[in-house]
Each structure stands twice: as structure tokens, then as C-alpha cells.
Coordinates of C-alpha atoms in Angstrom, one line a residue:
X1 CA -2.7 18.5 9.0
X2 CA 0.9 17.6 8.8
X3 CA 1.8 18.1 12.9
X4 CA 5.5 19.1 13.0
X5 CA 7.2 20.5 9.2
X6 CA 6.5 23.0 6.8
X7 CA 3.6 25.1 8.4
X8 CA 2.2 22.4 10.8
X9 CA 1.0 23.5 14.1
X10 CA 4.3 21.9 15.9
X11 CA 6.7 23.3 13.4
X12 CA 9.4 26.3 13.3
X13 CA 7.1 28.0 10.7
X14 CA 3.3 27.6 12.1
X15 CA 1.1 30.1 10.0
X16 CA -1.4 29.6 13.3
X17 CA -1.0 29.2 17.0
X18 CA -2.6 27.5 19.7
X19 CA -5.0 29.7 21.9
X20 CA -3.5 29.4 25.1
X21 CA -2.2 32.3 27.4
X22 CA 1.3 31.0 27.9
X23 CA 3.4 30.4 25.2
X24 CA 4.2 26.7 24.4
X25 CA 7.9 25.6 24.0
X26 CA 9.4 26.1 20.7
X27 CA 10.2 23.0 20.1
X28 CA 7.4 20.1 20.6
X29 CA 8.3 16.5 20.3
X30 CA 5.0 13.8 19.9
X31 CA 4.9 10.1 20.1
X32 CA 2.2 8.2 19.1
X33 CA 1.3 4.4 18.1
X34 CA 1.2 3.9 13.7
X35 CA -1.4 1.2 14.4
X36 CA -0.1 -0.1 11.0
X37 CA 2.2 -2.9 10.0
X38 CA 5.6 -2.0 9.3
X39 CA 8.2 -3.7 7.5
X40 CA 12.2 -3.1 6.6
X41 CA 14.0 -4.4 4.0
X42 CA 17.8 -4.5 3.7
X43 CA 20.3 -6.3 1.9
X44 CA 17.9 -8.8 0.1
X45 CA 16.1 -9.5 3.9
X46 CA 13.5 -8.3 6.0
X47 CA 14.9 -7.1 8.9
X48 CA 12.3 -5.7 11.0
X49 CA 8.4 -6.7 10.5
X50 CA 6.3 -5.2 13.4
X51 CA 2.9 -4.3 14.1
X52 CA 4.0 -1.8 17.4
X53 CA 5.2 0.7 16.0
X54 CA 5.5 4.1 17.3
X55 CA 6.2 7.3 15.2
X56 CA 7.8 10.4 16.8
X57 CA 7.2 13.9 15.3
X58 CA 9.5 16.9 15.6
X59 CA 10.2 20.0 14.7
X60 CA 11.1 19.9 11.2
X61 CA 11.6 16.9 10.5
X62 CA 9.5 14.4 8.8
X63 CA 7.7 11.7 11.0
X64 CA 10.5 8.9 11.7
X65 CA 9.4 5.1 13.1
X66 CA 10.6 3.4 15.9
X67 CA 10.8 0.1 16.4
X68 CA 11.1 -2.5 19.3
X69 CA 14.3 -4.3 19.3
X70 CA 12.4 -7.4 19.4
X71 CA 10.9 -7.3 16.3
X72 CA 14.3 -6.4 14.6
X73 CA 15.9 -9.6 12.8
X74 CA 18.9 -11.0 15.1
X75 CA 22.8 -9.8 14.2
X76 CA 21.2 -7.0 12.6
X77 CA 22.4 -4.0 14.8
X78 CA 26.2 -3.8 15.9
X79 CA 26.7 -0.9 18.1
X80 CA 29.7 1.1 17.3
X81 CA 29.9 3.8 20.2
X82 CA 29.7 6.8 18.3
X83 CA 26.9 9.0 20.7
X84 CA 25.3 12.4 19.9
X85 CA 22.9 14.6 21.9
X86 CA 19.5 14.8 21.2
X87 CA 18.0 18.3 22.5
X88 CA 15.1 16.7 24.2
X89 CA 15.4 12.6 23.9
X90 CA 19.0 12.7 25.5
X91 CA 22.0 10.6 24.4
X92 CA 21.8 9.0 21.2
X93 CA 24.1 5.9 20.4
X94 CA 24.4 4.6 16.9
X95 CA 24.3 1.3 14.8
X96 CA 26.2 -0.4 11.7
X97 CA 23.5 -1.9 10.1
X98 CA 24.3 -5.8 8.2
X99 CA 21.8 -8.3 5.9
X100 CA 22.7 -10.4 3.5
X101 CA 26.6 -9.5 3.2
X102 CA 25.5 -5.4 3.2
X103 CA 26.2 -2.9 5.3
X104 CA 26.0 0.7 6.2
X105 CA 27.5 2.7 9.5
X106 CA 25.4 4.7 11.4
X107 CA 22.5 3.4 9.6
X108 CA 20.2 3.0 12.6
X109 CA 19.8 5.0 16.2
X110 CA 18.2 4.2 19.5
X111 CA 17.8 7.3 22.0
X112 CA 19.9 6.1 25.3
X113 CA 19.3 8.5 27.8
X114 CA 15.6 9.2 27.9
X115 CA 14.1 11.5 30.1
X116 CA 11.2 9.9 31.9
X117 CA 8.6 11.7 30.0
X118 CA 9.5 9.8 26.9
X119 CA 9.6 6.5 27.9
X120 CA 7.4 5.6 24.9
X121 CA 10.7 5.6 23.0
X122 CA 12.7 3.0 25.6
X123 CA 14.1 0.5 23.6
X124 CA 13.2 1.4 20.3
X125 CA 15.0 1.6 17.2
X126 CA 15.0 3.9 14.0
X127 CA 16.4 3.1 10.5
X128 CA 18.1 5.8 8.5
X129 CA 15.3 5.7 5.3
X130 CA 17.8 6.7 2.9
X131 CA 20.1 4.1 4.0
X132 CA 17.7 1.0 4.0
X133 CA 16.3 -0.7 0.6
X134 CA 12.9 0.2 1.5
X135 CA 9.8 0.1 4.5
X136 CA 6.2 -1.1 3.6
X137 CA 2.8 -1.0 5.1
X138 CA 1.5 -4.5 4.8
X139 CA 2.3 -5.3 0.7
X140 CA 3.3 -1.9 0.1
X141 CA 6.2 0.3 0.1
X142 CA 5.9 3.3 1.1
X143 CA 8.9 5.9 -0.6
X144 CA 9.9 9.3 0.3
X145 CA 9.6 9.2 4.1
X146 CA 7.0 7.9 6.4
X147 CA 3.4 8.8 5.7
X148 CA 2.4 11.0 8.3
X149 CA -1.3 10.0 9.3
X150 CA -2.4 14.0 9.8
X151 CA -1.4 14.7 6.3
X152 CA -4.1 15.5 3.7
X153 CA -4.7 16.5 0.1
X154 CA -7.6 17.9 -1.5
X155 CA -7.9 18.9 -5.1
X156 CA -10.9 21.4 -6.5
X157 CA -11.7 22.2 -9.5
X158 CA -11.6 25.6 -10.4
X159 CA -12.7 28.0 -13.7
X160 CA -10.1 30.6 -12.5
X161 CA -8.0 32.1 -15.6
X162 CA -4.8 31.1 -14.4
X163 CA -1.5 32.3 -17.2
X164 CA 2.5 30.7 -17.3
X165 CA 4.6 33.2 -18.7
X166 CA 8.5 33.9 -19.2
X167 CA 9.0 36.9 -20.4
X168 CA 7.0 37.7 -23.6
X169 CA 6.1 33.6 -23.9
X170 CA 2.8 32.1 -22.7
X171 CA 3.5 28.9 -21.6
X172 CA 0.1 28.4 -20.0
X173 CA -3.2 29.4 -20.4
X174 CA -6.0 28.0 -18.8
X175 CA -9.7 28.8 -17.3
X176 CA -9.7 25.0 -16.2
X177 CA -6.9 24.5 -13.6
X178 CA -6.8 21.8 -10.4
X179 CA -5.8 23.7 -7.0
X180 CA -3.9 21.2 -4.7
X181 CA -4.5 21.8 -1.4
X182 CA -1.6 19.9 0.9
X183 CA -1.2 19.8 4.5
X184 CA 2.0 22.5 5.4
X185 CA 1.8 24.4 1.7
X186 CA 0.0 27.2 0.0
X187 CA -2.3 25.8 -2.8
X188 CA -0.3 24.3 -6.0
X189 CA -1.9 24.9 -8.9
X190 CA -2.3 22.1 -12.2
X191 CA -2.8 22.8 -15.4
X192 CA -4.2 20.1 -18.2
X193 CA -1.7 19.5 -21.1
X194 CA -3.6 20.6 -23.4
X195 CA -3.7 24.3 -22.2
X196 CA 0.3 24.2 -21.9
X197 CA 2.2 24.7 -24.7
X198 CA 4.7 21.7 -24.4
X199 CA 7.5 22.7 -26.8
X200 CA 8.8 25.2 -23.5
X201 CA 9.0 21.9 -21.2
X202 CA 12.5 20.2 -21.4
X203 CA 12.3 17.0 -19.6
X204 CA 15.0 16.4 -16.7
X205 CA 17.1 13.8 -15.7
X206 CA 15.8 14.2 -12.0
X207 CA 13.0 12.0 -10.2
X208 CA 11.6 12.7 -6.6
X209 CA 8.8 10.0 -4.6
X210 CA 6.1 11.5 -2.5
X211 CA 4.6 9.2 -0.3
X212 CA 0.6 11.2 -0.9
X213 CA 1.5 11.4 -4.9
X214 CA 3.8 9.2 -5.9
X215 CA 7.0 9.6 -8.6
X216 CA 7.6 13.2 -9.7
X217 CA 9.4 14.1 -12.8
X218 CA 10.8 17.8 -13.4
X219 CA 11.4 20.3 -16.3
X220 CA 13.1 23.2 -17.2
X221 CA 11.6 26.0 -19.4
X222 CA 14.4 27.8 -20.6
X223 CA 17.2 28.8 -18.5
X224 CA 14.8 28.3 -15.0
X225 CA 15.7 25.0 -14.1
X226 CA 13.2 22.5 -12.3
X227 CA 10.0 25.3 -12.8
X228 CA 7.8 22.8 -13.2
X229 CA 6.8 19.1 -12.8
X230 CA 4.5 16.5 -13.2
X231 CA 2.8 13.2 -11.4
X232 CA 3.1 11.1 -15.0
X233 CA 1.2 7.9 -13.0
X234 CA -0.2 9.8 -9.7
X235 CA -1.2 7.7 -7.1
X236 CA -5.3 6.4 -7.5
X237 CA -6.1 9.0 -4.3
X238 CA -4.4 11.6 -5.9
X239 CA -5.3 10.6 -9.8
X240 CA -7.0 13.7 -10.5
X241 CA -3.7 15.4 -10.8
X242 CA -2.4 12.1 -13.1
X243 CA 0.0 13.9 -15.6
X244 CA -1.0 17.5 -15.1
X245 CA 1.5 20.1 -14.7
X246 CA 2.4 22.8 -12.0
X247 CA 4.5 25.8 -11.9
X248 CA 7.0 27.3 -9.7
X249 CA 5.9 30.6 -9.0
X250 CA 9.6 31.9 -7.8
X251 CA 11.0 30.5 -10.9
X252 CA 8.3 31.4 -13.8
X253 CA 5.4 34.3 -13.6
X254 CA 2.5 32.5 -12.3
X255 CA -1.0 34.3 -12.7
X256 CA -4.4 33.8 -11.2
X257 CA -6.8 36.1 -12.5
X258 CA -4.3 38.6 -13.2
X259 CA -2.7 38.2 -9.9
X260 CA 1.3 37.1 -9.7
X261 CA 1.6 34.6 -7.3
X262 CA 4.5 34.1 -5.2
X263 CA 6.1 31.4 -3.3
X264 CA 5.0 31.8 0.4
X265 CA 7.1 31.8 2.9
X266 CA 8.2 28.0 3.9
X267 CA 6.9 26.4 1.6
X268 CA 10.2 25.1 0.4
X269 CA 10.1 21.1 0.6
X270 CA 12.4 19.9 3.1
X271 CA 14.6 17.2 1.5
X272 CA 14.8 13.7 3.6
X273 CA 18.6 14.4 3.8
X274 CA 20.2 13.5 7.2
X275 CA 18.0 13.5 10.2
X276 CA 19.4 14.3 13.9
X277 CA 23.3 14.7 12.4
X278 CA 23.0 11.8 10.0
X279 CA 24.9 11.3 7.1
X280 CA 24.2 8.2 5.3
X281 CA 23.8 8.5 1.4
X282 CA 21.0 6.8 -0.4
X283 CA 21.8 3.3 -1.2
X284 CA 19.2 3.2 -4.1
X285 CA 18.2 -0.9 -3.0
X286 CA 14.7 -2.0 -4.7
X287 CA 12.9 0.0 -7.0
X288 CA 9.2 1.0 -6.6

């Protein structure tokens, strides 16, 4: 399970709770070790390549890695004495990041004025993802965000009718659709091509990386904009879903076996967008 966004046990919008008599604090922070490789490129270099690596969770936010200033590539970081507060790692001061003649402010943090429960975090640094050119694992780059080892998909077959419709049209009909089931998120359902009648689907200029699935195209059907999408080349654990389609169920009527389905509560995806007060647009860099 996904520990600390969406509906994950740590986050604002648990659907459980733990079964303790006291309540726990409404806002949990974890650290713990990747155990994984970790690379950052930048400006045409690799600036950080480490094997200690330690991810921190929080409360809606997606899992962010810290690194030991060791392992990051001399003249990378210049300090430039702009602080924030962090509600429970303290003080925050912030970096210009610079490789290979590029550069972009407040690109990088390191949390200051730990407490001395979180000493995990004591001279580590994190990298804006959005602001870098990309992080690997090993060979690999990994796009979106950083994978969050407690997240999991499953996918199940199922012979439930499930029916697409705006307003008189069927858009889908199908006794053979894939549910999705993904750590923090109601079941998403897929439906094969050949049950969709693709004449309603108008392709958008808009693309979005997963790190569990991979590159994500959108369409319109009509006037609802982005109601569907599709994984066109789904990543190998996820290929069962390769080029299937799924349905908003806020934006389109969604059926399953005559029943309307509706978005549940939280299950908007959060976008990477700043993290702690950070405002650094995407750089675009290498492509995947």
C-alpha cells in the first residue's frame, strides 16, 4: 500500500485507521533506506549516483529521496539563504542547482534544523524532480515521481457488463473489462478497443508518466475533456492494461452491471507540482 497520499494509511484521507486506543498524530512523517541505486541527471551530467539513499514519506506528498551530500557531484549546490519552515523537519534552507552551464534556483533543499528524532535526514539532500533532467534506478529512469516501494497494482479479469454512455450514445459496451486495482484508489476499470466505439475518442495534445504504468495519453468525448485515457505501450508489469481504455466516471456515465459509478472521494491524482512551497517549473531535460 502506498503509506502517506491518496487513501494510504499515513495520509489526510485514510479510508482505514490503525487500532489503537489513542489517536495517532495527524500528520505522520517516515524515513526509511531505498536499498536501491539512485542516480540524478542534470545539465548533460550526473550529479548525484548513490547507493544510501533514504526516502521520507509524508502526508500528501509523494515519496521524495534524500541524498548524502557526499555522493552529490562537487560545485553542484550553491546555497542562496532563502529558509522556510518545515512543520515537523524544522528549518529548511535552499539550493541553486548548476551542471554543465545549467541552472535552476531553489532546485534542491536540505532540512537544517532537525529535531533529534529525525536525524536519519542530517545532511541529506533532495532534488526538485520537476527541476532535474531525470533520476534512475540502476539503467533506468524512473518518471513521474519516486516509486514508492508499498505501492501495488493488481488487474482481474472480470465478465461484469460494464456500459460508457453520454447521453443517448454508447460509447462502451463490454462483458469483458480489466479492473485495476492501485494502492490509494477505488478500482479503475479497462475496456478492450474493440468493445469501444472509437469515433467518440478525440485524441489530446496532453501526456502524463506513471512510474507503476508508464506514458499516459488522454481523450475527450465530446465536450468532457480528458474522460478517458489510455497506456498505448504499458509498462511489461502492467501490460495487461497495454492500450485499453478507462473512463472517468465524474466526467462520462460509467456502468457496472447497471450500477452508475462515481468518483470516490480522494481519488483525485495529486499532481507532482511544488513540494514543501516549491516552485520550480519542469525543465523537460531527457526524454524517456
Amino acid at each position: 500500500m502506498g503509506l502517506s497520499w491518496q487513501q494510504g494509511p499515513f495520509s489526510p484521507g485514510a479510508i482505514g485507521r490503525f487500532l489503537v486506543p489513542e489517536p495517532l498524530p495527524k500528520r505522520l512523517v517516515y524515513a526509511e533506506p531505498l536499498r536501491r541505486r539512485m542516480r540524478v541527471r542534470f545539465g548533460g551530467s550526473w550529479i548525484v549516483d548513490s547507493e544510501d539513499v533514504i526516502l521520507l514519506f509524508e502526508p500528501g506528498h509523494y515519496p521524495m529521496a534524500y541524498f548524502k551530500e557526499s555522493d552529490v557531484a562537487p560545485g553542484t549546490l550553491e546555497l542562496i539563504g532563502h529558509t522556510t519552515q518545515h512543520p515537523e523537519l524544522g528549518v529548511t534552507s535552499w539550493y541553486t542547482v548548476r551542471a554543465g552551464g545549467k541552472s535552476v534556483r531553489r532546485g534542491a533543499w536540505q532540512h537544517t534544523g532537525l529535531p533529534g528524532h529525525a536525524q536519519e535526514l542530517l545532511g541529506r539532500v533532495a532534488f526538485a524532480w520537476p527541476a532535474m533532467d531525470a533520476f534512475y534506478e540502476e539503467d533506468e529512469r524512473i518518471v513521474g515521481h519516486a516509486a514508492d516501494g508499498y505501492h501495488r497494482i493488481d488487474i482481474r479479469q472480470s465478465s461484469r457488463h460494464l456500459v460508457v454512455q453520454v447521453g443517448d450514445r454508447i460509447i462502451a459496451d463490454t462483458r469483458r473489462p480489466l479492473a485495476l486495482y492501485e494502492s490509494g484508489f477505488a478500482p479503475r476499470w479497462y475496456v478492450p478497443r474493440a468493445d469501444i466505439d472509437g469515433s467518440a475518442l478525440t485524441l489530446v495534445n496532453r501526456r502524463t508518466f506513471c512510474p507503476y504504468k508508464g506514458l499516459c495519453s488522454y481523450y475527450d468525448i465530446g465536450e468532457a475533456r480528458l474522460a478517458a485515457w489510455t497506456y498505448p505501450e504499458a509498462y511489461a508489469e502492467v501490460g495487461r492494461i497495454n492500450d485499453l481504455v478507462s473512463f472517468e466516471p465524474d466526467l462520462v456515465a460509467v456502468r457496472l452491471d447497471g450500477v452508475q459509478l462515481h468518483l470516490a472521494p480522494g481519488q483525485t491524482v495529486i499532481p507532482h507540482g511544488p513540494d514543501r512551497d516549491l516552485d520550480v517549473p519542469s525543465t523537460g531535460g531527457e526524454q524517456a
